C-alpha atoms as a PDB file:
ATOM      1  CA  MET A   1      38.927 177.020 144.847  1.00  0.00           C
ATOM      2  CA  LYS A   2      41.358 174.153 145.423  1.00  0.00           C
ATOM      3  CA  LEU A   3      43.632 176.436 147.417  1.00  0.00           C
ATOM      4  CA  LYS A   4      40.732 177.492 149.671  1.00  0.00           C
ATOM      5  CA  LEU A   5      39.771 173.838 150.196  1.00  0.00           C
ATOM      6  CA  PHE A   6      43.384 172.930 151.005  1.00  0.00           C
ATOM      7  CA  LEU A   7      43.763 175.804 153.499  1.00  0.00           C
ATOM      8  CA  ALA A   8      40.404 175.033 155.138  1.00  0.00           C
ATOM      9  CA  SER A   9      41.407 171.367 155.546  1.00  0.00           C
ATOM     10  CA  LEU A  10      44.757 172.393 157.027  1.00  0.00           C
ATOM     11  CA  ILE A  11      43.122 174.742 159.539  1.00  0.00           C
ATOM     12  CA  ILE A  12      40.643 172.044 160.601  1.00  0.00           C
ATOM     13  CA  LEU A  13      43.497 169.537 161.030  1.00  0.00           C
ATOM     14  CA  VAL A  14      45.471 171.956 163.221  1.00  0.00           C
ATOM     15  CA  LEU A  15      42.428 172.821 165.351  1.00  0.00           C
ATOM     16  CA  ILE A  16      41.484 169.172 165.901  1.00  0.00           C
ATOM     17  CA  THR A  17      45.073 168.206 166.755  1.00  0.00           C
ATOM     18  CA  ASN A  18      45.438 171.122 169.162  1.00  0.00           C
ATOM     19  CA  GLY A  19      42.070 170.441 170.824  1.00  0.00           C
ATOM     20  CA  TYR A  20      42.850 166.739 171.286  1.00  0.00           C
ATOM     21  CA  SER A  21      46.256 167.485 172.799  1.00  0.00           C
ATOM     22  CA  GLN A  22      44.711 170.023 175.216  1.00  0.00           C
ATOM     23  CA  TYR A  23      42.093 167.442 176.253  1.00  0.00           C
ATOM     24  CA  LYS A  24      44.774 164.796 176.884  1.00  0.00           C
ATOM     25  CA  LEU A  25      46.949 167.218 178.865  1.00  0.00           C
ATOM     26  CA  GLN A  26      43.991 168.176 181.084  1.00  0.00           C
ATOM     27  CA  SER A  27      43.117 164.538 181.764  1.00  0.00           C
ATOM     28  CA  LEU A  28      46.745 163.752 182.617  1.00  0.00           C
ATOM     29  CA  ASP A  29      46.993 166.831 184.824  1.00  0.00           C
ATOM     30  CA  LYS A  30      44.068 165.740 187.041  1.00  0.00           C
ATOM     31  CA  GLY A  31      45.962 162.705 188.332  1.00  0.00           C
ATOM     32  CA  LYS A  32      49.328 164.354 188.980  1.00  0.00           C
ATOM     33  CA  LYS A  33      50.147 167.450 190.978  1.00  0.00           C
ATOM     34  CA  ASP A  34      53.710 167.845 189.618  1.00  0.00           C
ATOM     35  CA  PHE A  35      52.885 167.274 185.942  1.00  0.00           C
ATOM     36  CA  VAL A  36      55.367 168.995 183.578  1.00  0.00           C
ATOM     37  CA  LEU A  37      54.199 170.158 180.162  1.00  0.00           C
ATOM     38  CA  PRO A  38      56.005 168.312 177.382  1.00  0.00           C
ATOM     39  CA  THR A  39      58.681 170.230 175.520  1.00  0.00           C
ATOM     40  CA  PRO A  40      60.036 169.359 172.099  1.00  0.00           C
ATOM     41  CA  PHE A  41      63.025 167.681 173.689  1.00  0.00           C
ATOM     42  CA  ASN A  42      61.201 165.947 176.549  1.00  0.00           C
ATOM     43  CA  LYS A  43      59.222 163.060 175.002  1.00  0.00           C
ATOM     44  CA  GLN A  44      56.473 162.825 177.654  1.00  0.00           C
ATOM     45  CA  GLY A  45      53.516 163.882 175.506  1.00  0.00           C
ATOM     46  CA  ILE A  46      51.385 161.560 173.408  1.00  0.00           C
ATOM     47  CA  ALA A  47      50.125 164.250 171.030  1.00  0.00           C
ATOM     48  CA  PRO A  48      52.046 165.592 168.042  1.00  0.00           C
ATOM     49  CA  GLN A  49      54.237 168.609 168.688  1.00  0.00           C
ATOM     50  CA  ILE A  50      53.584 171.772 166.709  1.00  0.00           C
ATOM     51  CA  PHE A  51      56.233 174.249 165.610  1.00  0.00           C
ATOM     52  CA  LEU A  52      55.973 177.566 163.740  1.00  0.00           C
ATOM     53  CA  GLY A  53      58.940 179.022 161.914  1.00  0.00           C
ATOM     54  CA  GLY A  54      60.412 181.161 159.214  1.00  0.00           C
ATOM     55  CA  SER A  55      63.412 181.029 156.926  1.00  0.00           C
ATOM     56  CA  ALA A  56      65.397 183.113 154.448  1.00  0.00           C
ATOM     57  CA  GLY A  57      68.149 182.378 151.986  1.00  0.00           C
ATOM     58  CA  VAL A  58      69.106 182.196 148.329  1.00  0.00           C
ATOM     59  CA  ALA A  59      67.384 180.727 145.283  1.00  0.00           C
ATOM     60  CA  TYR A  60      69.081 179.519 142.094  1.00  0.00           C
ATOM     61  CA  MET A  61      66.518 179.146 139.297  1.00  0.00           C
ATOM     62  CA  ASP A  62      67.153 178.787 135.557  1.00  0.00           C
ATOM     63  CA  ASP A  63      70.848 179.805 135.774  1.00  0.00           C
ATOM     64  CA  ASN A  64      70.224 182.954 137.862  1.00  0.00           C
ATOM     65  CA  SER A  65      70.329 183.591 141.598  1.00  0.00           C
ATOM     66  CA  GLY A  66      68.093 185.631 143.869  1.00  0.00           C
ATOM     67  CA  LEU A  67      66.408 185.732 147.260  1.00  0.00           C
ATOM     68  CA  ALA A  68      64.076 183.243 148.913  1.00  0.00           C
ATOM     69  CA  MET A  69      62.000 183.294 152.107  1.00  0.00           C
ATOM     70  CA  GLY A  70      59.340 181.170 153.689  1.00  0.00           C
ATOM     71  CA  MET A  71      57.200 180.390 156.694  1.00  0.00           C
ATOM     72  CA  PHE A  72      55.802 177.085 157.856  1.00  0.00           C
ATOM     73  CA  ALA A  73      54.124 175.024 160.537  1.00  0.00           C
ATOM     74  CA  GLU A  74      55.540 171.629 161.458  1.00  0.00           C
ATOM     75  CA  ILE A  75      53.327 168.945 162.972  1.00  0.00           C
ATOM     76  CA  LYS A  76      55.883 166.555 164.423  1.00  0.00           C
ATOM     77  CA  THR A  77      55.321 162.951 165.503  1.00  0.00           C
ATOM     78  CA  GLU A  78      57.890 160.440 166.751  1.00  0.00           C
ATOM     79  CA  SER A  79      59.579 159.733 163.394  1.00  0.00           C
ATOM     80  CA  PHE A  80      58.049 162.001 160.745  1.00  0.00           C
ATOM     81  CA  SER A  81      56.460 165.416 160.322  1.00  0.00           C
ATOM     82  CA  PHE A  82      53.851 167.055 158.130  1.00  0.00           C
ATOM     83  CA  VAL A  83      55.017 170.515 157.060  1.00  0.00           C
ATOM     84  CA  PRO A  84      52.560 172.931 155.403  1.00  0.00           C
ATOM     85  CA  GLN A  85      54.505 175.934 154.164  1.00  0.00           C
ATOM     86  CA  ALA A  86      54.407 179.131 152.132  1.00  0.00           C
ATOM     87  CA  ASN A  87      57.531 180.060 150.134  1.00  0.00           C
ATOM     88  CA  TYR A  88      58.492 182.993 147.952  1.00  0.00           C
ATOM     89  CA  TRP A  89      61.501 183.467 145.690  1.00  0.00           C
ATOM     90  CA  LYS A  90      62.542 186.244 143.315  1.00  0.00           C
ATOM     91  CA  VAL A  91      65.224 185.771 140.677  1.00  0.00           C
ATOM     92  CA  GLY A  92      65.675 188.660 138.240  1.00  0.00           C
ATOM     93  CA  ASP A  93      62.310 189.414 136.622  1.00  0.00           C
ATOM     94  CA  LYS A  94      60.837 186.066 137.740  1.00  0.00           C
ATOM     95  CA  ASN A  95      59.105 185.459 141.059  1.00  0.00           C
ATOM     96  CA  ASN A  96      57.073 182.655 142.557  1.00  0.00           C
ATOM     97  CA  PHE A  97      54.774 182.188 145.546  1.00  0.00           C
ATOM     98  CA  GLU A  98      54.216 178.585 146.589  1.00  0.00           C
ATOM     99  CA  ALA A  99      51.791 176.950 149.021  1.00  0.00           C
ATOM    100  CA  ALA A 100      53.087 173.419 149.633  1.00  0.00           C
ATOM    101  CA  GLY A 101      52.696 170.409 151.880  1.00  0.00           C
ATOM    102  CA  LEU A 102      55.711 168.232 152.702  1.00  0.00           C
ATOM    103  CA  VAL A 103      56.254 164.963 154.520  1.00  0.00           C
ATOM    104  CA  ARG A 104      59.517 165.025 156.479  1.00  0.00           C
ATOM    105  CA  LEU A 105      61.364 161.904 157.656  1.00  0.00           C
ATOM    106  CA  ARG A 106      63.655 162.619 160.581  1.00  0.00           C
ATOM    107  CA  PHE A 107      66.630 160.651 161.857  1.00  0.00           C
ATOM    108  CA  LYS A 108      67.198 160.704 165.608  1.00  0.00           C
ATOM    109  CA  SER A 109      70.352 162.237 166.977  1.00  0.00           C
ATOM    110  CA  ALA A 110      71.433 163.982 170.163  1.00  0.00           C
ATOM    111  CA  SER A 111      71.629 167.642 169.187  1.00  0.00           C
ATOM    112  CA  ILE A 112      71.659 167.694 165.363  1.00  0.00           C
ATOM    113  CA  GLU A 113      68.690 166.014 163.700  1.00  0.00           C
ATOM    114  CA  PRO A 114      69.078 165.378 159.938  1.00  0.00           C
ATOM    115  CA  TYR A 115      65.961 165.013 157.786  1.00  0.00           C
ATOM    116  CA  VAL A 116      64.791 164.429 154.229  1.00  0.00           C
ATOM    117  CA  ASP A 117      61.486 165.650 152.874  1.00  0.00           C
ATOM    118  CA  GLY A 118      59.363 165.898 149.794  1.00  0.00           C
ATOM    119  CA  GLY A 119      55.973 167.091 148.699  1.00  0.00           C
ATOM    120  CA  ILE A 120      53.856 168.995 146.237  1.00  0.00           C
ATOM    121  CA  GLY A 121      52.614 172.532 146.038  1.00  0.00           C
ATOM    122  CA  ILE A 122      50.678 175.079 144.054  1.00  0.00           C
ATOM    123  CA  ASN A 123      52.916 177.722 142.446  1.00  0.00           C
ATOM    124  CA  PHE A 124      51.870 181.203 141.383  1.00  0.00           C
ATOM    125  CA  TYR A 125      54.663 181.985 138.923  1.00  0.00           C
ATOM    126  CA  ASN A 126      55.142 185.473 137.406  1.00  0.00           C
ATOM    127  CA  PHE A 127      57.671 186.644 134.829  1.00  0.00           C
ATOM    128  CA  THR A 128      58.176 189.475 132.355  1.00  0.00           C
ATOM    129  CA  VAL A 129      58.769 189.050 128.610  1.00  0.00           C
ATOM    130  CA  ASP A 130      59.239 192.187 126.469  1.00  0.00           C
ATOM    131  CA  LYS A 131      57.843 194.413 129.274  1.00  0.00           C
ATOM    132  CA  VAL A 132      54.663 192.298 129.468  1.00  0.00           C
ATOM    133  CA  GLN A 133      54.038 190.516 132.749  1.00  0.00           C
ATOM    134  CA  GLN A 134      52.702 186.978 132.519  1.00  0.00           C
ATOM    135  CA  SER A 135      51.346 184.791 135.317  1.00  0.00           C
ATOM    136  CA  TYR A 136      50.778 181.055 135.634  1.00  0.00           C
ATOM    137  CA  THR A 137      49.392 178.778 138.308  1.00  0.00           C
ATOM    138  CA  LYS A 138      51.210 175.447 138.178  1.00  0.00           C
ATOM    139  CA  VAL A 139      51.843 172.360 140.284  1.00  0.00           C
ATOM    140  CA  GLY A 140      55.331 171.973 141.726  1.00  0.00           C
ATOM    141  CA  LEU A 141      57.453 169.267 143.330  1.00  0.00           C
ATOM    142  CA  ASP A 142      59.835 169.837 146.233  1.00  0.00           C
ATOM    143  CA  LEU A 143      62.583 167.408 147.290  1.00  0.00           C
ATOM    144  CA  GLY A 144      65.196 168.199 149.887  1.00  0.00           C
ATOM    145  CA  GLY A 145      66.741 167.795 153.266  1.00  0.00           C
ATOM    146  CA  GLY A 146      68.446 169.630 156.050  1.00  0.00           C
ATOM    147  CA  LEU A 147      69.825 169.746 159.548  1.00  0.00           C
ATOM    148  CA  ASP A 148      67.836 170.790 162.614  1.00  0.00           C
ATOM    149  CA  PHE A 149      70.001 171.985 165.532  1.00  0.00           C
ATOM    150  CA  THR A 150      67.681 170.986 168.387  1.00  0.00           C
ATOM    151  CA  GLY A 151      69.988 171.648 171.345  1.00  0.00           C
ATOM    152  CA  VAL A 152      70.138 175.421 170.854  1.00  0.00           C
ATOM    153  CA  GLY A 153      67.233 176.500 173.085  1.00  0.00           C
ATOM    154  CA  SER A 154      64.519 175.035 175.274  1.00  0.00           C
ATOM    155  CA  ASN A 155      61.585 176.179 173.113  1.00  0.00           C
ATOM    156  CA  TYR A 156      63.207 176.823 169.716  1.00  0.00           C
ATOM    157  CA  SER A 157      65.733 175.390 167.279  1.00  0.00           C
ATOM    158  CA  ILE A 158      67.604 176.653 164.241  1.00  0.00           C
ATOM    159  CA  PHE A 159      67.981 174.801 160.952  1.00  0.00           C
ATOM    160  CA  ILE A 160      69.492 174.818 157.480  1.00  0.00           C
ATOM    161  CA  ASP A 161      67.462 173.469 154.578  1.00  0.00           C
ATOM    162  CA  ALA A 162      68.141 172.753 150.888  1.00  0.00           C
ATOM    163  CA  LYS A 163      65.420 172.035 148.317  1.00  0.00           C
ATOM    164  CA  TYR A 164      65.321 171.056 144.650  1.00  0.00           C
ATOM    165  CA  LYS A 165      62.184 172.559 143.132  1.00  0.00           C
ATOM    166  CA  ILE A 166      60.431 171.750 139.867  1.00  0.00           C
ATOM    167  CA  ILE A 167      57.480 173.767 138.594  1.00  0.00           C
ATOM    168  CA  VAL A 168      55.707 171.539 136.089  1.00  0.00           C
ATOM    169  CA  SER A 169      55.169 173.538 132.893  1.00  0.00           C
ATOM    170  CA  ASP A 170      56.356 173.548 129.295  1.00  0.00           C
ATOM    171  CA  PRO A 171      59.357 173.671 129.745  1.00  0.00           C
ATOM    172  CA  ASN A 172      59.757 172.801 133.422  1.00  0.00           C
ATOM    173  CA  ILE A 173      61.196 175.473 135.700  1.00  0.00           C
ATOM    174  CA  LYS A 174      63.901 173.923 137.895  1.00  0.00           C
ATOM    175  CA  GLY A 175      66.198 175.187 140.582  1.00  0.00           C
ATOM    176  CA  TYR A 176      67.506 175.073 144.132  1.00  0.00           C
ATOM    177  CA  THR A 177      66.947 176.974 147.341  1.00  0.00           C
ATOM    178  CA  LEU A 178      69.308 177.073 150.319  1.00  0.00           C
ATOM    179  CA  MET A 179      67.740 178.564 153.415  1.00  0.00           C
ATOM    180  CA  GLY A 180      68.324 178.916 157.120  1.00  0.00           C
ATOM    181  CA  GLY A 181      65.854 179.782 159.828  1.00  0.00           C
ATOM    182  CA  ILE A 182      64.359 179.346 163.246  1.00  0.00           C
ATOM    183  CA  LYS A 183      61.334 177.425 164.506  1.00  0.00           C
ATOM    184  CA  PHE A 184      59.488 177.810 167.786  1.00  0.00           C
ATOM    185  CA  TYR A 185      57.661 175.170 169.818  1.00  0.00           C
ATOM    186  CA  MET A 186      53.998 176.057 170.357  1.00  0.00           C
END
């Protein structure tokens, strides 16, 4: 139920933000004949910029390594971003799906933009003990940072990202993910 409420709130936020930015662009366009749509690297717009992206990499959880992948949307303002994301990792007989929301603080630079971020998520953790599969739904914490290479393309960028993840349980499940990916300006 909480997940449905969270996803519904996120969809409403994206729709309102997108509708407001379209309204502002139309009102600006009426006064200028040579108006240029804002791009992620041309700071003309007054509305937040929205990116969609995906990533893949490695996960190191509880002294074992495996694969990790994710997809996200980034709602970017002048100095910070809100990043709703869905992540999955599989390490041995353990796997986890996470729906999380992060706040990302970015530091301005010419072509490489470093950032730090953190947030919470809901984890759907599965593992096998003595050929019996067990599942838990737990809260998790994500802390990390990365580098966004913004000068690569006009409507996309590539990035590398590292996260320290804690799934709150008894005992806590801790580990790291190192991922790389691409994000596209919408």
